Amino acid sequence: MAAEPTRVLLLGGTGEALALARALEAEPGLDTVYSVAGATRNPRLPALATRRGGFGGAAGLADYLCRHGIACLVDATHPFAAGISANAATAARTAGIPLLAVQRPGWTPGPGEHWHRVPDTAAAARALGDEPRRVLLAIGRQEVPAFCTAPQHTYLIRCVEPPERAPPCAEHLLQRGPLRYADERALLRERAIETLVTKDAGGAATRGKLDAARDCGVAVVMVGRPPSPAAAAHTAATPAEALDWLRRLQDRDDR
Ligand code: NAP
C-alpha cells in the first residue's frame, strides 16, 4: 500500500516561499497547504491548496496544525514578519512537530557601498536629517506612517498597495518585485532621488536598488531586521535547501 503523503503547512508571502511552493507542486510524497496573511489583495499563489488570513495567534496556529494532521511547519515568511515567526515557533513546539525556517541572509555592503544602518523605521526617519531631501521609501507599506515625523522631505513611496497614512509630500509608486538594476537606476536618476530607505530584506530579487544607489551616488539608510523570535532547530537559506530538507523528512516518514 502506498504511504500517506506527509502534510506540510507552508507560511508564505515571499518570493522564496512561492518558489518553494512551486517546487512542491510536483512532490507526490508531500501534501502542502500554502498560507498567506491576506493583507495583499492579489497575492501570488502557487497551484497548491491555499488558505488566507491569520490563525488567531500561536494557539490558533497550534490548533490548525493538530486539526489538519500537519507533520511539518515551514516558516518562509519575510524576515521582518516577526509576529508570525514567533507564533510558528511556539505552535510547532505545542503541536510537537518540526519547524523549518527558510531564512535568507541579510545584505552585506560590497566595495564602494556605505550604508547608514538603523535599528528601526523611527530611527530611519530621524536619520534623514533636517535638510529637505528627495527620498525613495522602499520599505513596504506598513511602516510608512513612521515617516510622518519627518514631513520636511519629499517621498516617493514604493509598495505593492498604498499605505493607510503617509507624510504630506509623498507620491506612490505601486510596484512589485523583482526589480531590475537598469530600471532601478533609471528611477533614481529620473526622480533625482538623494536617499534610499530600505529594509535589510536580503536576497537577489530586490538587491538591484542597492547596486543602483551605489552607482548613482544615492545615500542608503538600511533598517535592520527585528530580533529573531526563536532560533529554529532547522533552517534553510534557499528554497532548494528547504526542498532537500523536506524530501529527507518524507524519506524518514516513509521508512
Ligand atoms: P507579522 O506582523 O509577523 O504578522 C501579523 C499577523 O498576520 C500574524 O500574527 C498572523 O495572524 C498573520 N500572518 C502573517 N503571515 C501569515 C501567513 N503567511 N499566513 C497566515 N497568517 C499570517 O507579519 P507582517 O509583517 O504583517 O507580514 C504579513 C505577511 O506579509 C507575511 O506573511 C510576510 O511574509 C509578508 N511580507 C511581509 C513583509 C514585511 O516587510 N513585514 C514584506 C513582504 C512580505 P494570526 O496571529 O492571527 O495568526
Short mmCIF file of C-alpha atoms and ligand atoms in Angstrom, two decimals:
data_model
loop_
_atom_site.label_atom_id
_atom_site.label_comp_id
_atom_site.label_asym_id
_atom_site.label_seq_id
_atom_site.Cartn_x
_atom_site.Cartn_y
_atom_site.Cartn_z
CA MET A 1 0.00 0.00 0.00
CA ALA A 2 1.30 3.49 -0.88
CA ALA A 3 2.43 5.55 2.12
CA GLU A 4 0.31 8.56 3.14
CA PRO A 5 1.84 11.84 1.94
CA THR A 6 3.50 13.98 4.60
CA ARG A 7 1.29 17.00 5.36
CA VAL A 8 3.12 20.32 5.33
CA LEU A 9 1.92 23.83 6.18
CA LEU A 10 3.98 26.46 4.36
CA LEU A 11 3.71 30.00 5.75
CA GLY A 12 4.34 32.22 2.75
CA GLY A 13 4.16 35.74 1.43
CA THR A 14 7.68 35.98 -0.03
CA GLY A 15 9.38 35.16 -3.32
CA GLU A 16 11.25 32.30 -1.64
CA ALA A 17 8.02 30.86 -0.25
CA LEU A 18 6.45 30.97 -3.70
CA ALA A 19 9.49 29.33 -5.30
CA LEU A 20 9.42 26.56 -2.71
CA ALA A 21 5.66 26.13 -3.12
CA ARG A 22 6.04 25.82 -6.90
CA ALA A 23 8.70 23.15 -6.41
CA LEU A 24 6.39 21.32 -4.01
CA GLU A 25 3.60 21.22 -6.60
CA ALA A 26 5.49 18.33 -8.19
CA GLU A 27 6.31 16.43 -4.98
CA PRO A 28 3.93 13.48 -4.73
CA GLY A 29 5.01 12.47 -1.22
CA LEU A 30 4.32 15.89 0.27
CA ASP A 31 0.84 17.31 0.66
CA THR A 32 1.33 21.05 1.17
CA VAL A 33 -1.01 23.86 2.15
CA TYR A 34 0.26 27.36 1.30
CA SER A 35 -0.78 30.10 3.69
CA VAL A 36 -0.78 33.88 3.22
CA ALA A 37 -1.77 36.61 5.66
CA GLY A 38 -4.36 38.06 3.30
CA ALA A 39 -3.07 41.63 3.60
CA THR A 40 -2.43 41.91 -0.15
CA ARG A 41 -5.49 41.88 -2.38
CA ASN A 42 -3.90 39.86 -5.19
CA PRO A 43 -1.19 37.69 -3.66
CA ARG A 44 0.83 35.49 -5.99
CA LEU A 45 -0.28 31.94 -5.27
CA PRO A 46 1.01 28.50 -6.30
CA ALA A 47 -1.09 25.67 -7.70
CA LEU A 48 -1.35 24.09 -4.25
CA ALA A 49 -4.12 24.11 -1.69
CA THR A 50 -4.05 27.62 -0.23
CA ARG A 51 -5.52 29.43 2.73
CA ARG A 52 -5.65 33.15 3.59
CA GLY A 53 -5.78 35.06 6.84
CA GLY A 54 -4.45 34.78 10.37
CA PHE A 55 -4.83 31.71 12.56
CA GLY A 56 -5.62 33.63 15.75
CA GLY A 57 -2.17 33.73 17.33
CA ALA A 58 0.11 30.88 18.35
CA ALA A 59 -2.71 28.93 19.98
CA GLY A 60 -4.86 29.17 16.85
CA LEU A 61 -1.96 28.03 14.68
CA ALA A 62 -1.22 25.08 17.00
CA ASP A 63 -4.87 24.13 16.82
CA TYR A 64 -4.79 24.28 12.99
CA LEU A 65 -1.67 22.06 12.90
CA CYS A 66 -3.31 19.43 15.08
CA ARG A 67 -6.72 19.50 13.38
CA HIS A 68 -5.21 19.16 9.91
CA GLY A 69 -2.69 16.47 10.78
CA ILE A 70 0.24 18.69 9.76
CA ALA A 71 3.54 16.81 10.17
CA CYS A 72 5.86 19.74 9.44
CA LEU A 73 5.61 23.53 9.58
CA VAL A 74 7.69 25.64 7.18
CA ASP A 75 8.11 29.31 8.02
CA ALA A 76 9.10 31.07 4.80
CA THR A 77 7.68 34.44 5.81
CA HIS A 78 9.52 37.73 5.37
CA PRO A 79 12.49 38.40 7.71
CA PHE A 80 10.55 41.42 9.04
CA ALA A 81 7.40 39.41 9.80
CA ALA A 82 8.45 38.76 13.40
CA GLY A 83 4.99 38.11 14.83
CA ILE A 84 4.08 35.12 12.67
CA SER A 85 7.58 33.64 13.07
CA ALA A 86 7.30 33.80 16.86
CA ASN A 87 3.87 32.17 16.63
CA ALA A 88 5.23 29.47 14.33
CA ALA A 89 7.98 28.57 16.82
CA THR A 90 5.51 28.33 19.71
CA ALA A 91 2.85 26.47 17.73
CA ALA A 92 5.28 23.86 16.32
CA ARG A 93 6.53 23.21 19.86
CA THR A 94 2.97 22.87 21.16
CA ALA A 95 1.98 20.52 18.34
CA GLY A 96 5.23 18.53 18.69
CA ILE A 97 6.20 18.82 15.03
CA PRO A 98 9.41 20.04 13.35
CA LEU A 99 9.71 23.65 12.21
CA LEU A 100 11.84 24.56 9.22
CA ALA A 101 12.66 28.28 8.93
CA VAL A 102 13.64 29.50 5.47
CA GLN A 103 15.91 32.43 6.28
CA ARG A 104 17.65 34.34 3.55
CA PRO A 105 20.80 36.07 4.79
CA GLY A 106 20.79 39.86 5.15
CA TRP A 107 22.70 42.05 2.71
CA THR A 108 26.35 42.90 3.15
CA PRO A 109 27.86 46.03 1.58
CA GLY A 110 30.24 45.46 -1.32
CA PRO A 111 33.12 47.70 -2.41
CA GLY A 112 32.04 51.34 -2.64
CA GLU A 113 28.90 50.79 -0.56
CA HIS A 114 28.47 52.72 2.70
CA TRP A 115 25.10 52.21 4.35
CA HIS A 116 23.74 54.03 7.35
CA ARG A 117 22.36 51.18 9.43
CA VAL A 118 19.49 51.94 11.82
CA PRO A 119 17.53 49.62 14.11
CA ASP A 120 14.00 50.55 13.02
CA THR A 121 11.93 52.85 10.84
CA ALA A 122 11.58 55.54 13.55
CA ALA A 123 15.38 55.79 13.59
CA ALA A 124 15.40 55.80 9.77
CA ALA A 125 13.09 58.83 9.74
CA ARG A 126 15.45 60.65 12.14
CA ALA A 127 18.50 59.62 10.10
CA LEU A 128 17.17 61.58 7.10
CA GLY A 129 18.18 64.79 8.93
CA ASP A 130 16.72 68.28 9.00
CA GLU A 131 17.52 69.38 5.44
CA PRO A 132 14.73 68.52 2.95
CA ARG A 133 15.70 65.57 0.77
CA ARG A 134 14.17 63.55 -2.05
CA VAL A 135 13.69 60.09 -0.59
CA LEU A 136 12.76 56.75 -2.13
CA LEU A 137 10.99 54.75 0.58
CA ALA A 138 11.25 51.07 -0.31
CA ILE A 139 10.09 49.52 2.96
CA GLY A 140 6.65 48.18 2.07
CA ARG A 141 3.54 49.99 3.26
CA GLN A 142 3.03 49.06 6.91
CA GLU A 143 5.70 51.29 8.40
CA VAL A 144 5.33 54.30 6.11
CA PRO A 145 3.48 56.29 8.86
CA ALA A 146 6.77 56.40 10.83
CA PHE A 147 7.95 59.00 8.28
CA CYS A 148 5.12 61.42 9.17
CA THR A 149 7.55 62.62 11.87
CA ALA A 150 9.83 63.89 9.07
CA PRO A 151 7.46 65.92 6.84
CA GLN A 152 10.24 68.18 5.52
CA HIS A 153 11.25 65.55 2.94
CA THR A 154 9.67 64.66 -0.40
CA TYR A 155 8.91 60.95 -0.61
CA LEU A 156 8.48 58.54 -3.45
CA ILE A 157 6.83 55.59 -1.71
CA ARG A 158 7.17 52.25 -3.46
CA CYS A 159 4.86 49.46 -2.34
CA VAL A 160 2.51 46.81 -3.69
CA GLU A 161 -0.55 48.57 -2.26
CA PRO A 162 -0.82 52.16 -0.96
CA PRO A 163 -0.20 52.77 2.75
CA GLU A 164 -3.01 53.88 5.05
CA ARG A 165 -1.17 57.06 6.07
CA ALA A 166 1.78 58.88 4.51
CA PRO A 167 3.79 62.07 5.02
CA PRO A 168 2.27 65.16 3.32
CA CYS A 169 4.71 65.43 0.44
CA ALA A 170 4.52 61.93 -0.97
CA GLU A 171 3.84 60.17 -4.24
CA HIS A 172 3.06 56.47 -4.52
CA LEU A 173 4.68 54.12 -6.95
CA LEU A 174 2.81 50.80 -6.94
CA GLN A 175 5.29 48.12 -7.97
CA ARG A 176 6.05 44.53 -7.08
CA GLY A 177 9.49 42.91 -7.25
CA PRO A 178 11.67 41.52 -8.70
CA LEU A 179 13.01 44.86 -9.99
CA ARG A 180 15.92 45.05 -12.40
CA TYR A 181 19.07 47.07 -11.82
CA ALA A 182 18.62 49.12 -15.01
CA ASP A 183 15.08 50.13 -14.03
CA GLU A 184 16.17 50.99 -10.50
CA ARG A 185 18.99 53.17 -11.81
CA ALA A 186 16.64 54.94 -14.24
CA LEU A 187 14.15 55.57 -11.41
CA LEU A 188 16.78 57.04 -9.09
CA ARG A 189 18.05 59.33 -11.85
CA GLU A 190 14.68 60.42 -13.25
CA ARG A 191 13.32 61.25 -9.81
CA ALA A 192 16.58 62.83 -8.63
CA ILE A 193 16.50 60.65 -5.52
CA GLU A 194 19.05 61.63 -2.87
CA THR A 195 18.39 58.97 -0.23
CA LEU A 196 17.06 55.41 -0.43
CA VAL A 197 15.47 53.92 2.69
CA THR A 198 15.20 50.15 2.62
CA LYS A 199 14.84 47.21 4.99
CA ASP A 200 17.60 44.63 5.20
CA ALA A 201 15.42 42.08 3.44
CA GLY A 202 18.30 40.23 1.78
CA GLY A 203 18.02 38.16 -1.39
CA ALA A 204 18.80 38.81 -5.05
CA ALA A 205 15.32 39.83 -6.21
CA THR A 206 15.46 43.33 -4.74
CA ARG A 207 19.20 44.00 -4.45
CA GLY A 208 19.21 45.94 -7.72
CA LYS A 209 18.17 49.10 -5.90
CA LEU A 210 21.31 48.96 -3.74
CA ASP A 211 23.59 48.47 -6.74
CA ALA A 212 21.82 51.37 -8.46
CA ALA A 213 22.11 53.58 -5.36
CA ARG A 214 25.86 52.90 -5.23
CA ASP A 215 26.28 53.75 -8.91
CA CYS A 216 24.13 56.91 -8.70
CA GLY A 217 25.74 58.23 -5.51
CA VAL A 218 22.46 57.89 -3.59
CA ALA A 219 22.77 57.62 0.22
CA VAL A 220 21.31 54.43 1.75
CA VAL A 221 19.55 54.16 5.10
CA MET A 222 19.28 50.44 5.93
CA VAL A 223 16.70 49.36 8.51
CA GLY A 224 17.95 46.35 10.48
CA ARG A 225 15.98 43.16 10.99
CA PRO A 226 13.84 42.65 14.07
CA PRO A 227 15.38 40.27 16.60
CA SER A 228 14.87 36.66 15.59
CA PRO A 229 11.97 35.42 17.76
CA ALA A 230 13.40 31.98 18.31
CA ALA A 231 16.30 30.04 16.92
CA ALA A 232 14.60 27.37 14.81
CA ALA A 233 16.29 24.00 15.10
CA HIS A 234 16.14 23.57 11.32
CA THR A 235 16.97 26.33 8.88
CA ALA A 236 17.43 26.63 5.13
CA ALA A 237 18.91 29.64 3.33
CA THR A 238 17.24 28.94 -0.03
CA PRO A 239 14.11 27.22 -1.41
CA ALA A 240 16.35 24.47 -2.86
CA GLU A 241 17.82 23.72 0.58
CA ALA A 242 14.33 23.71 2.06
CA LEU A 243 13.14 21.25 -0.60
CA ASP A 244 16.06 18.90 0.16
CA TRP A 245 15.26 19.05 3.85
CA LEU A 246 11.58 18.24 3.22
CA ARG A 247 12.50 15.32 0.97
CA ARG A 248 14.70 13.89 3.71
CA LEU A 249 11.87 14.30 6.20
CA GLN A 250 9.49 12.50 3.87
CA ASP A 251 12.00 9.65 3.27
CA ARG A 252 12.28 9.25 7.02
CA ASP A 253 8.46 9.21 7.37
CA ASP A 254 8.22 6.53 4.64
CA ARG A 255 10.54 4.16 6.46
P1 NAP B 1 3.50 39.74 11.17
O1 NAP B 1 3.41 41.08 11.81
O2 NAP B 1 4.50 38.79 11.66
O3 NAP B 1 2.08 39.02 11.18
C1 NAP B 1 0.89 39.62 11.60
C2 NAP B 1 -0.20 38.57 11.63
O4 NAP B 1 -0.59 38.23 10.30
C3 NAP B 1 0.23 37.26 12.25
O5 NAP B 1 0.19 37.29 13.66
C4 NAP B 1 -0.76 36.31 11.63
O6 NAP B 1 -2.04 36.46 12.25
C5 NAP B 1 -0.90 36.84 10.23
N1 NAP B 1 0.02 36.22 9.29
C6 NAP B 1 1.26 36.66 8.90
N2 NAP B 1 1.77 35.86 7.97
C7 NAP B 1 0.86 34.89 7.74
C8 NAP B 1 0.80 33.79 6.85
N3 NAP B 1 1.80 33.52 5.99
N4 NAP B 1 -0.32 33.00 6.88
C9 NAP B 1 -1.34 33.29 7.73
N5 NAP B 1 -1.34 34.33 8.58
C10 NAP B 1 -0.26 35.12 8.58
O7 NAP B 1 3.75 39.89 9.62
P2 NAP B 1 3.64 41.13 8.65
O8 NAP B 1 4.90 41.90 8.73
O9 NAP B 1 2.30 41.81 8.88
O10 NAP B 1 3.62 40.37 7.26
C11 NAP B 1 2.43 39.73 6.82
C12 NAP B 1 2.77 38.84 5.64
O11 NAP B 1 3.37 39.62 4.59
C13 NAP B 1 3.76 37.73 6.00
O12 NAP B 1 3.24 36.53 5.52
C14 NAP B 1 5.05 38.13 5.31
O13 NAP B 1 5.75 37.00 4.80
C15 NAP B 1 4.57 39.04 4.18
N6 NAP B 1 5.55 40.12 3.92
C16 NAP B 1 5.93 40.95 4.94
C17 NAP B 1 6.87 41.95 4.68
C18 NAP B 1 7.35 42.88 5.76
O14 NAP B 1 8.22 43.73 5.46
N7 NAP B 1 6.88 42.74 7.01
C19 NAP B 1 7.38 42.09 3.38
C20 NAP B 1 6.95 41.21 2.37
C21 NAP B 1 6.04 40.24 2.66
P3 NAP B 1 -2.54 35.49 13.44
O15 NAP B 1 -1.75 35.89 14.64
O16 NAP B 1 -3.99 35.77 13.53
O17 NAP B 1 -2.22 34.08 13.00
#
